[in-house]
Amino acid sequence: MKFFYSYIKEMQLAAKSFYFYIELGMAVVLLIIVLFVVPKNFSKTQKQFLFIDLPAPMVQMMVAGMSSSPDLQAEDVVLKSKGQKLSVKLFQGKGKKLYLAESREDLISLAESQRQPGVVVSLADGQLVYDYYMQGYESQKVVNLIKAAHAQGGGFMDLKQAVAPQIEVKSLETEGVILSDRENLVPVFLFLNGCIMGMFIIASYIFLDKGEGIIKAYAITASHIWVYLASKIAVLQTTTLFTSLLLVIPVFGLKVNYLMLILILLASSLFISLIGLIVASFYQNILKAFGILFGLIILFMLPALAYMIPSWDPLWIRYLPTYPMVESFKEIVVRGDMLYVGLASLGYLGASILLFVFANFRYRKTLAV
Amino acid sequence: MISVENLKHSYKKNSTFAVNDISFDVKEGEIFGFLGPSGAGKSTTQGILTGLLQLQHGKVEVAGSDVKKFKNKMYNKIGMSFEQSNVYSKLSAKENLDFYAKLFDVKTRSSMELLELVGLGDKAKIRAGEFSKGMKHRLTFARSLLNNPSLWFLDEPTTGLDPAIAADIKKIIRTENQRGVTVFLTTHNMQIADQLCDRVAFIVDGQIKLIDSPKNLKLQYGEKLVEVEYQTNDGSKKEIFSTIEAADKKRLIEVIDSSQIVTMHTKEATLEDIFIKVTGRGLS
């Protein structure tokens, strides 16, 4: 019963505190970002600018060829570039937009303002010459690829025809669920909101109590310090669950396994809040603890970074305690390996038991400090 | 009620002791004053007695239990009023008391009764954060009575209170003591110690210099003189008489019989005078 009373009192305090509204506000902001700012899928349409610096009959012939292509739709459009209105011809196909500029100057201006590559095709000594206007950040690999494409003198089309029959592309992952870009952000947001924020917020709650001398007063009652700590954790778990479901339900509806989601949310927030509690036990106020909290937040966020950049997934990052959290949230949203989620949850619960014993020891030892 | 033997405590766990080899007993039903300047070791001792600080050296028994083996149930018998008010500022006065009442296993006093007792009855629904320092202090004081403690630790109970409220607090302490509550009073206010305590201990630099009743200390260290100011035909006159010398006693009776007395003071020493005399140190 004492735990229940403490929990109710902590909920009352949380509802009257600034930090509770930070967490709630952050969840709402993330939800707004996911639903209204991030498009369901980011546009993958490639833009290119082209100027054909060839004799007029050749240009007319090429434009006529492109206009008659069933894969391309031609349209005259006006683009704004550096305060000027430039007339261009747009050829739009699946996943690409090709803009035909009227002069080399127009092409350079458009390539600069739209931050897209531009190509000028001209004639010299009876040979076609390609001048590429790049943005400057392209890797040497891209430059080499362009050079290779022209090595035979035939351009990309010849290269494609030359190698296509010998190349077979196979996917290693054939059963994966393709997430929309919106859905893809949810695991990271769950991780940031539920876990990383949780560590900071529980430490803040403790520092508020330390500032008011509350822990000492609690210690001189017939209740246990572990009850005090457990009620703090329970409050954090409640808010984490609430704000996480606030994020997941509007995006996924009934598509995810909510039982496993709740399990991993409770286990991971328990684990991370205990780390927050232990850190807070070593410091007197949030200013003194800020350095270590900030360092831990950065370190613990690295798995989220690895999730966002699939090509960056070094082995060492898997040893960070937050790695299984991000992976579990990912498995939840892709309706993947629930055994992994279950094992990760068990792992967090097991580690939390040890951390809780240590946190209880720390708080009993530092009551009068 | 409290037994302390050879208590030592070092915060740095080296040979610098905040409390250095002190021993004393507090009898059941007495008000024991623990007096000393800031940094003397009063709060450290109280921290150990209440289990807030871990015992390092020595033997300490509180209400029949070794503090090393303190069980939480023990706190059903103990009340503690802290020098620094420590209440939930976001909860009202009543909510504060109601919450803490639920943390004890014994019958607790009504929160409203306690708020009335300390003069906060009409502030029950106001958030503690909006209270003045003195009001918070009274709320902390009221909280310490929730569980009807048989051993009551009071740390500077009248600090920051105006004289009228301080007088009320002293009255409450006396009343509780008359009901059988043992009081361990930590203070640097010699006046309150003098008025309330059955015995006092002087602690300086972590060591107890003296333990006795204020009355005995005054008898031992005070001067047995009476200063009398009386009216004569030439105006007022001041004379000092020994209360031991026969001639002085006779003369004093004559003055009282024949003159109009303006003022008359015994020249007994105050506790503060005795503290300075014994320890060679002031209280600030």
XYZ file of C-alpha atoms in Angstrom:
653
model
C 0.000 0.000 0.000
C 2.864 2.378 0.783
C 4.100 1.903 -2.786
C 0.626 2.727 -4.079
C 0.411 5.897 -1.955
C 3.892 6.928 -3.018
C 3.050 6.276 -6.646
C -0.151 8.346 -6.464
C 1.730 11.163 -4.745
C 4.530 11.007 -7.357
C 1.945 11.150 -10.149
C 0.395 14.187 -8.465
C 3.814 15.829 -8.235
C 4.710 14.884 -11.809
C 1.452 16.374 -13.070
C 2.374 19.617 -11.298
C 5.958 19.629 -12.539
C 7.593 21.158 -15.561
C 9.401 17.970 -16.599
C 6.182 16.001 -17.068
C 5.017 18.550 -19.601
C 8.387 18.494 -21.352
C 7.919 14.761 -21.915
C 4.317 15.127 -22.976
C 5.123 18.135 -25.150
C 7.992 16.286 -26.803
C 5.694 13.349 -27.626
C 3.144 15.705 -29.158
C 5.841 17.516 -31.167
C 7.223 14.199 -32.436
C 3.715 13.078 -33.363
C 3.101 16.299 -35.275
C 6.437 15.869 -37.063
C 5.634 12.272 -37.987
C 2.076 12.955 -39.116
C 2.277 16.378 -40.682
C 5.887 17.284 -41.438
C 7.435 14.035 -42.658
C 5.836 12.920 -45.933
C 4.647 9.346 -46.032
C 7.556 8.709 -48.381
C 10.317 11.129 -49.215
C 10.423 12.048 -52.927
C 12.989 9.956 -54.777
C 12.503 11.750 -58.075
C 15.827 12.752 -59.553
C 16.213 16.169 -61.120
C 18.727 16.884 -63.865
C 19.420 19.915 -65.998
C 20.506 19.633 -69.589
C 21.577 22.115 -72.240
C 22.146 20.836 -75.754
C 24.725 23.076 -77.362
C 24.424 21.563 -80.837
C 23.323 22.863 -84.218
C 19.598 23.668 -84.268
C 18.504 20.745 -86.501
C 20.196 18.281 -84.169
C 18.598 19.884 -81.118
C 15.143 19.792 -82.745
C 15.644 16.173 -83.651
C 16.671 15.221 -80.099
C 13.811 17.192 -78.496
C 11.339 15.639 -80.890
C 12.703 12.211 -80.007
C 12.295 12.837 -76.273
C 8.849 14.399 -76.735
C 7.592 11.390 -78.623
C 8.885 8.943 -76.000
C 5.948 7.174 -74.278
C 7.905 7.208 -70.984
C 8.284 10.984 -70.904
C 5.794 13.807 -70.651
C 6.913 17.143 -72.107
C 5.835 20.469 -70.690
C 7.021 24.087 -70.907
C 7.659 25.490 -67.424
C 9.218 28.563 -65.834
C 11.689 28.115 -62.957
C 12.884 30.792 -60.571
C 16.618 30.994 -60.180
C 18.574 33.722 -58.428
C 15.754 36.229 -58.845
C 15.247 35.446 -62.524
C 12.494 33.562 -64.251
C 13.943 31.014 -66.653
C 11.939 29.204 -69.306
C 12.781 25.505 -69.573
C 11.272 22.432 -71.142
C 10.469 19.704 -68.620
C 10.531 16.019 -69.572
C 9.000 14.061 -66.706
C 9.241 10.285 -66.400
C 9.003 7.722 -63.604
C 11.418 8.824 -60.880
C 13.131 11.503 -62.927
C 12.709 15.037 -64.163
C 14.858 16.375 -66.954
C 14.908 20.111 -67.501
C 16.143 21.389 -70.855
C 17.695 24.817 -70.418
C 17.889 27.439 -73.168
C 21.518 28.438 -72.564
C 24.646 27.331 -70.756
C 24.258 30.312 -68.384
C 20.696 29.269 -67.550
C 21.868 25.721 -66.885
C 24.655 26.825 -64.525
C 22.268 29.134 -62.688
C 19.668 26.367 -62.300
C 22.245 23.750 -61.219
C 23.456 26.151 -58.530
C 20.104 27.295 -57.231
C 18.424 23.873 -57.340
C 21.569 22.073 -56.109
C 21.249 19.418 -58.804
C 23.717 18.268 -61.462
C 23.692 19.824 -64.899
C 25.099 18.588 -68.230
C 25.991 20.520 -71.362
C 26.245 18.478 -74.535
C 28.279 20.127 -77.288
C 30.205 19.196 -80.414
C 33.954 19.486 -80.915
C 35.911 17.988 -83.817
C 32.878 15.938 -84.769
C 32.743 14.355 -81.302
C 30.088 14.837 -78.647
C 31.512 16.570 -75.572
C 29.814 16.334 -72.147
C 30.459 19.097 -69.582
C 29.201 18.146 -66.135
C 28.400 20.813 -63.565
C 28.519 19.096 -60.159
C 27.828 20.457 -56.696
C 31.286 19.781 -55.314
C 30.331 17.278 -52.625
C 30.077 14.280 -54.961
C 32.561 11.526 -54.169
C 35.362 10.500 -56.474
C 33.435 7.271 -57.044
C 30.606 9.195 -58.688
C 33.021 11.160 -60.820
C 34.789 7.929 -61.841
C 31.450 6.330 -62.677
C 30.595 9.210 -65.005
C 34.021 8.965 -66.654
C 33.612 5.198 -67.062
C 30.216 5.697 -68.622
C 31.807 7.845 -71.328
C 34.957 5.733 -71.704
C 33.511 3.813 -74.606
C 32.212 7.036 -76.040
C 28.693 5.737 -76.063
C 27.343 7.231 -72.830
C 25.097 5.621 -70.216
C 22.741 3.855 -72.626
C 25.546 1.864 -74.246
C 27.010 1.028 -70.852
C 23.655 -0.245 -69.625
C 23.221 -2.402 -72.725
C 26.801 -3.675 -72.490
C 26.625 -4.889 -68.914
C 22.970 -5.533 -68.197
C 22.888 -9.200 -69.273
C 25.835 -10.112 -67.037
C 24.487 -8.454 -63.913
C 21.949 -10.063 -61.657
C 20.842 -8.174 -58.559
C 19.534 -10.301 -55.685
C 18.261 -9.112 -52.302
C 19.558 -10.926 -49.237
C 16.531 -9.804 -47.200
C 13.485 -11.041 -49.031
C 10.903 -11.162 -46.255
C 11.371 -7.659 -44.849
C 8.448 -5.310 -44.518
C 8.924 -2.082 -46.421
C 8.161 0.781 -44.075
C 7.063 4.168 -45.236
C 9.478 6.969 -44.361
C 6.999 8.099 -41.722
C 6.870 4.665 -40.081
C 10.625 4.345 -40.343
C 11.079 7.293 -37.966
C 8.937 5.835 -35.194
C 11.540 3.455 -33.644
C 13.980 6.346 -33.258
C 11.330 8.611 -31.810
C 10.204 5.906 -29.380
C 13.783 5.461 -28.305
C 14.415 9.194 -27.875
C 11.145 9.937 -26.145
C 10.780 6.896 -23.955
C 14.329 6.041 -23.099
C 16.755 8.897 -23.513
C 14.348 11.530 -22.194
C 13.432 9.147 -19.367
C 16.962 9.090 -17.991
C 17.115 12.875 -17.928
C 13.645 13.291 -16.462
C 14.020 10.815 -13.594
C 17.329 12.432 -12.654
C 15.533 15.784 -12.686
C 12.817 14.433 -10.368
C 15.487 13.237 -7.943
C 17.300 16.566 -8.013
C 14.029 18.371 -7.318
C 13.539 16.164 -4.250
C 17.152 16.616 -3.179
C 16.733 20.370 -3.458
C 13.709 20.209 -1.153
C 15.339 17.693 1.241
C 12.480 15.296 0.607
C 14.544 12.108 0.563
C 15.739 12.712 4.137
C 12.166 13.280 5.278
C 11.067 10.093 3.526
C 13.870 8.145 5.189
C 12.529 9.044 8.643
C 9.283 7.189 8.003
C 8.342 3.544 8.358
C 8.547 3.167 4.589
C 11.563 1.862 2.657
C 13.797 3.826 0.347
C 13.223 1.199 -2.341
C 9.515 2.109 -2.237
C 10.454 5.713 -2.908
C 12.707 4.699 -5.830
C 10.170 2.232 -7.231
C 7.406 4.832 -7.183
C 9.614 7.252 -9.129
C 10.344 4.550 -11.715
C 6.667 3.619 -11.946
C 5.763 7.229 -12.695
C 8.329 7.350 -15.455
C 7.088 4.077 -16.895
C 3.532 5.368 -16.863
C 4.443 8.538 -18.728
C 6.701 6.634 -21.135
C 3.917 4.180 -21.917
C 1.395 6.962 -22.386
C 3.571 9.144 -24.612
C 4.876 6.180 -26.638
C 1.393 4.869 -27.368
C 0.415 8.426 -28.263
C 3.064 8.189 -30.992
C 2.514 4.632 -32.169
C -1.269 4.336 -32.326
C -1.883 7.192 -34.820
C 0.889 5.954 -37.135
C 0.450 2.175 -37.002
C -3.095 1.647 -35.812
C -3.491 -2.044 -34.970
C -0.613 -3.222 -37.174
C 1.947 -3.804 -34.384
C 2.181 -6.287 -31.529
C 1.158 -4.050 -28.629
C 1.819 -6.689 -25.998
C 5.463 -6.904 -26.996
C 5.679 -3.151 -27.466
C 4.429 -2.562 -23.920
C 6.809 -5.223 -22.601
C 9.902 -3.672 -24.193
C 8.788 -0.154 -23.273
C 8.383 -1.112 -19.616
C 11.630 -3.094 -19.501
C 13.724 -0.506 -21.316
C 12.342 2.460 -19.379
C 12.955 0.552 -16.136
C 16.565 -0.029 -17.146
C 17.245 3.504 -18.338
C 15.508 5.156 -15.376
C 17.671 3.121 -13.008
C 20.756 4.455 -14.761
C 19.322 7.955 -14.288
C 18.703 7.218 -10.594
C 22.215 5.916 -10.046
C 23.805 8.903 -11.798
C 21.659 11.265 -9.699
C 22.777 9.544 -6.493
C 26.337 10.777 -7.069
C 25.495 14.456 -7.502
C 23.780 17.141 -5.490
C 22.091 19.009 -8.325
C 21.420 18.795 -12.026
C 24.128 21.292 -12.941
C 26.802 19.097 -11.384
C 25.378 15.989 -13.064
C 24.817 17.614 -16.426
C 28.196 16.628 -17.890
C 27.820 12.920 -17.185
C 24.143 12.908 -18.176
C 24.931 14.646 -21.450
C 27.820 12.240 -22.145
C 25.631 9.210 -21.472
C 22.825 10.579 -23.632
C 25.221 11.053 -26.565
C 26.710 7.585 -26.068
C 23.334 5.916 -25.689
C 22.000 7.689 -28.781
C 24.615 6.178 -31.087
C 22.526 3.057 -31.851
C 19.764 5.368 -33.077
C 22.295 6.986 -35.384
C 23.323 3.553 -36.677
C 19.652 2.801 -37.329
C 19.285 5.969 -39.374
C 22.491 5.278 -41.328
C 22.270 1.579 -42.231
C 25.753 1.561 -43.782
C 27.252 2.611 -40.416
C 26.825 -0.259 -38.017
C 30.191 -1.013 -36.384
C 30.451 -4.088 -34.195
C 31.252 -2.132 -31.017
C 27.980 -0.262 -31.148
C 26.171 -3.533 -30.531
C 27.715 -3.636 -27.067
C 26.027 -0.411 -26.019
C 23.133 -1.185 -23.667
C 20.709 0.853 -25.756
C 21.387 -1.059 -28.989
C 18.797 -3.777 -28.255
C 16.246 -1.056 -27.475
C 16.466 0.476 -30.953
C 16.573 -2.976 -32.552
C 13.554 -4.097 -30.536
C 11.534 -1.041 -31.520
C 12.517 -1.742 -35.115
C 11.420 -5.381 -34.839
C 8.125 -4.230 -33.348
C 7.322 -1.856 -36.208
C 8.440 -4.230 -38.992
C 6.438 -7.012 -37.324
C 9.703 -8.934 -37.164
C 11.419 -11.137 -34.619
C 9.308 -11.053 -31.456
C 11.636 -13.580 -29.799
C 14.404 -10.973 -30.013
C 12.112 -8.391 -28.415
C 11.196 -10.843 -25.657
C 14.820 -11.740 -24.960
C 15.877 -8.091 -24.981
C 13.094 -7.321 -22.498
C 14.200 -10.169 -20.256
C 17.775 -8.925 -20.482
C 16.745 -5.437 -19.432
C 14.641 -6.787 -16.588
C 17.525 -8.942 -15.346
C 20.004 -6.062 -15.525
C 17.459 -3.814 -13.834
C 17.270 -6.101 -10.802
C 21.015 -5.674 -10.241
C 20.856 -1.934 -10.893
C 17.930 -1.566 -8.504
C 19.832 -3.298 -5.711
C 22.762 -0.963 -6.330
C 20.532 2.144 -6.538
C 18.880 1.201 -3.235
C 22.309 0.786 -1.649
C 23.466 4.158 -3.012
C 20.409 6.045 -1.775
C 20.504 4.464 1.664
C 24.162 5.370 1.917
C 23.771 8.977 0.803
C 20.562 9.937 2.620
C 22.071 12.654 4.769
C 24.127 14.154 1.942
C 16.149 5.938 25.534
C 19.425 6.810 23.774
C 22.809 5.358 24.608
C 25.950 6.494 22.823
C 29.388 5.066 23.508
C 32.628 6.231 21.921
C 30.950 7.534 18.805
C 33.267 8.714 16.038
C 32.418 9.813 12.529
C 34.584 10.996 9.671
C 33.001 12.178 6.413
C 36.284 11.683 4.579
C 36.854 8.370 6.329
C 40.252 9.482 7.588
C 41.519 10.808 10.910
C 39.562 14.079 10.630
C 36.497 13.439 12.751
C 33.323 15.507 12.673
C 32.381 13.693 15.865
C 35.257 12.431 17.959
C 34.727 9.833 20.658
C 31.598 11.090 22.341
C 29.511 9.201 24.905
C 26.241 10.157 26.543
C 22.827 8.808 27.565
C 19.381 10.285 27.217
C 16.862 9.072 29.784
C 13.294 8.246 28.889
C 10.991 11.237 29.282
C 13.681 13.918 29.492
C 14.424 16.837 27.212
C 18.061 16.590 26.324
C 19.704 19.599 24.735
C 22.623 19.136 22.399
C 24.235 22.537 22.234
C 27.059 23.852 20.179
C 28.074 26.278 17.451
C 27.697 25.520 13.730
C 30.010 22.729 12.612
C 30.433 21.371 16.145
C 29.061 17.927 15.216
C 25.449 18.300 16.367
C 23.817 17.413 13.053
C 26.281 14.576 12.440
C 25.381 13.045 15.811
C 21.695 13.496 15.128
C 22.128 11.996 11.644
C 23.668 8.867 13.185
C 21.028 8.616 15.906
C 18.236 8.787 13.318
C 19.905 6.347 10.917
C 20.397 8.953 8.188
C 24.149 8.569 8.532
C 25.796 5.195 8.821
C 27.530 4.374 12.069
C 31.284 4.051 11.586
C 32.753 3.700 15.093
C 31.234 3.226 18.505
C 28.001 1.826 19.830
C 24.666 3.586 19.531
C 21.326 2.362 20.810
C 18.131 4.266 20.129
C 14.813 3.232 21.710
C 16.300 -0.120 22.568
C 17.640 -0.877 19.068
C 21.187 -0.894 17.793
C 21.286 1.707 14.994
C 23.337 -0.704 12.897
C 20.343 -3.035 12.877
C 17.712 -0.333 12.487
C 14.524 -1.664 10.947
C 12.106 0.682 9.235
C 9.468 -0.194 11.829
C 11.642 1.740 14.300
C 10.582 4.959 12.635
C 7.057 4.405 13.903
C 8.461 5.472 17.284
C 10.619 8.344 16.058
C 9.746 11.851 14.972
C 12.181 14.274 13.400
C 11.830 17.966 12.753
C 14.607 19.156 10.457
C 16.345 22.504 10.657
C 15.933 22.959 6.893
C 12.250 22.708 6.062
C 11.755 19.797 3.711
C 8.206 19.565 2.499
C 6.749 18.993 -0.951
C 6.382 22.524 -2.239
C 3.904 21.455 -4.918
C 1.544 19.837 -2.418
C -0.702 21.716 -0.006
C 0.050 21.687 3.720
C -2.678 19.100 4.315
C -1.617 16.952 1.352
C 1.920 16.936 2.736
C 0.814 15.643 6.123
C -1.753 13.228 4.699
C 0.872 11.658 2.455
C 3.462 11.193 5.205
C 0.781 9.817 7.547
C 0.284 6.931 5.119
C 3.929 5.913 5.449
C 3.597 4.881 9.114
C 2.203 1.617 10.417
C 0.804 3.146 13.611
C -2.264 5.252 14.242
C -1.417 8.779 13.177
C -2.706 12.137 14.296
C -5.163 14.065 12.189
C -3.431 16.401 9.749
C -5.914 19.186 10.497
C -5.371 18.844 14.254
C -1.624 19.228 13.747
C -2.016 22.161 11.388
C -4.233 23.873 13.944
C -1.671 23.131 16.627
C 1.088 25.005 14.750
C -1.198 27.814 13.636
C -1.575 26.715 10.010
C -5.185 25.533 10.200
C -6.391 28.213 7.816
C -3.547 27.480 5.373
C -4.306 23.753 4.976
C -5.173 23.959 1.295
C -2.377 26.306 0.275
C 0.653 24.887 -1.521
C 3.673 24.674 0.754
C 5.704 26.381 -1.972
C 3.749 29.553 -1.290
C 4.556 29.472 2.433
C 7.029 31.763 4.160
C 10.168 30.204 5.642
C 8.608 30.232 9.103
C 5.404 28.577 7.896
C 7.358 25.830 6.141
C 9.294 25.327 9.345
C 6.061 24.939 11.300
C 4.768 22.459 8.720
C 7.976 20.416 9.064
C 7.550 20.583 12.834
C 3.916 19.421 12.602
C 4.907 16.530 10.342
C 7.325 15.242 12.975
C 4.373 14.680 15.315
C 2.267 12.680 12.864
C 3.106 9.253 14.294
C 2.886 10.221 17.981
C 6.611 9.602 18.451
C 7.976 8.434 21.779
C 11.388 9.815 20.793
C 11.348 13.204 19.163
C 14.368 14.755 17.453
C 14.168 18.502 17.073
C 16.774 20.382 15.079
C 16.612 24.123 15.782
C 12.828 24.031 16.234
C 12.372 27.776 16.713
C 14.763 29.030 14.050
C 13.244 31.707 11.854
C 10.049 31.971 13.903
C 8.726 35.169 15.400
C 8.703 35.281 19.247
C 4.975 34.578 19.559
C 5.123 31.497 17.315
C 8.376 30.375 18.970
C 6.605 30.551 22.338
C 3.800 28.359 20.940
C 6.336 25.831 19.662
C 8.056 25.713 23.081
C 4.651 25.162 24.673
C 3.955 22.242 22.312
C 7.367 20.732 23.156
C 6.619 20.982 26.891
C 3.166 19.475 26.429
C 4.503 16.536 24.433
C 7.233 16.011 27.010
C 4.654 15.973 29.794
C 2.881 13.212 27.876
C 6.080 11.172 28.184
C 7.834 11.967 24.908
C 11.633 11.972 25.109
C 13.068 14.978 23.294
C 16.519 15.270 21.741
C 16.901 18.957 21.036
C 19.729 20.172 18.837
C 20.261 23.899 18.930
C 22.659 26.758 19.250
C 19.938 28.840 20.901
C 20.870 28.783 24.596
C 17.692 30.527 25.638
C 15.397 27.791 24.358
C 17.715 25.156 25.831
C 17.650 26.916 29.174
C 13.880 27.125 29.138
C 13.169 23.576 27.995
C 15.988 21.164 28.740
C 16.349 18.871 31.720
C 19.985 18.326 30.776
C 22.300 19.804 28.193
C 25.492 18.670 26.528
C 27.997 21.210 25.204
C 29.662 19.990 22.010
C 32.556 21.774 20.336
C 34.837 20.468 17.570
C 33.180 17.069 17.704
C 33.752 16.582 21.429
C 31.402 16.866 24.382
C 32.857 19.266 26.941
C 30.193 18.979 29.603
C 26.814 17.397 30.391
C 24.593 18.614 33.223
C 21.268 20.257 33.994
C 21.013 24.004 33.309
C 20.172 24.539 36.996
C 23.319 22.770 38.224
C 25.440 24.595 35.689
C 24.125 27.931 36.831
C 24.749 27.038 40.455
C 28.212 25.862 39.659
C 29.270 28.652 37.342
C 27.027 31.560 38.353
C 27.940 34.212 40.921
C 25.807 34.224 44.086
C 25.039 37.963 43.999
C 21.971 40.178 43.792
C 22.055 43.594 42.146
C 19.466 45.984 43.568
C 18.541 49.450 42.323
C 16.526 51.424 44.876
C 15.242 54.949 45.418
C 16.937 57.247 47.997
C 16.490 60.930 48.800
C 19.461 61.679 46.522
C 18.009 59.720 43.613
C 18.368 56.079 42.623
C 21.220 53.940 43.887
C 22.636 50.545 42.818
C 24.182 48.025 45.233
C 25.383 44.440 44.895
C 24.839 42.016 47.762
C 26.210 38.541 48.335
C 23.492 35.958 48.923
C 25.914 34.013 51.150
C 27.554 36.652 53.373
C 25.443 37.260 56.534
C 26.153 41.012 56.618
C 25.114 41.395 52.970
C 21.948 39.398 53.561
C 21.057 41.623 56.529
C 21.734 44.773 54.526
C 19.629 43.479 51.612
C 16.645 42.941 53.936
C 17.078 46.474 55.277
C 17.081 47.936 51.791
C 13.959 46.019 50.828
C 12.196 47.138 54.038
C 13.185 50.799 53.937
C 13.441 51.734 50.270
C 11.463 51.642 47.119
C 13.006 48.971 44.893
C 13.422 49.971 41.239
C 15.046 46.763 39.931
C 16.454 43.619 41.469
C 18.480 40.966 39.526
C 20.254 37.833 40.620
C 23.683 37.672 38.993
C 23.405 34.016 37.942
C 25.194 33.130 34.732
C 23.283 32.416 31.532
C 23.869 29.147 29.690
C 25.658 31.124 27.025
C 28.046 32.596 29.624
C 28.708 29.112 30.946
C 29.211 27.719 27.451
C 31.816 30.374 26.704
C 33.475 29.819 30.079
C 33.630 26.034 29.624
C 34.499 25.760 25.964
C 36.348 29.013 25.467
C 34.234 29.462 22.333
C 31.261 31.561 21.324
C 28.156 30.094 19.709
C 28.250 31.809 16.342
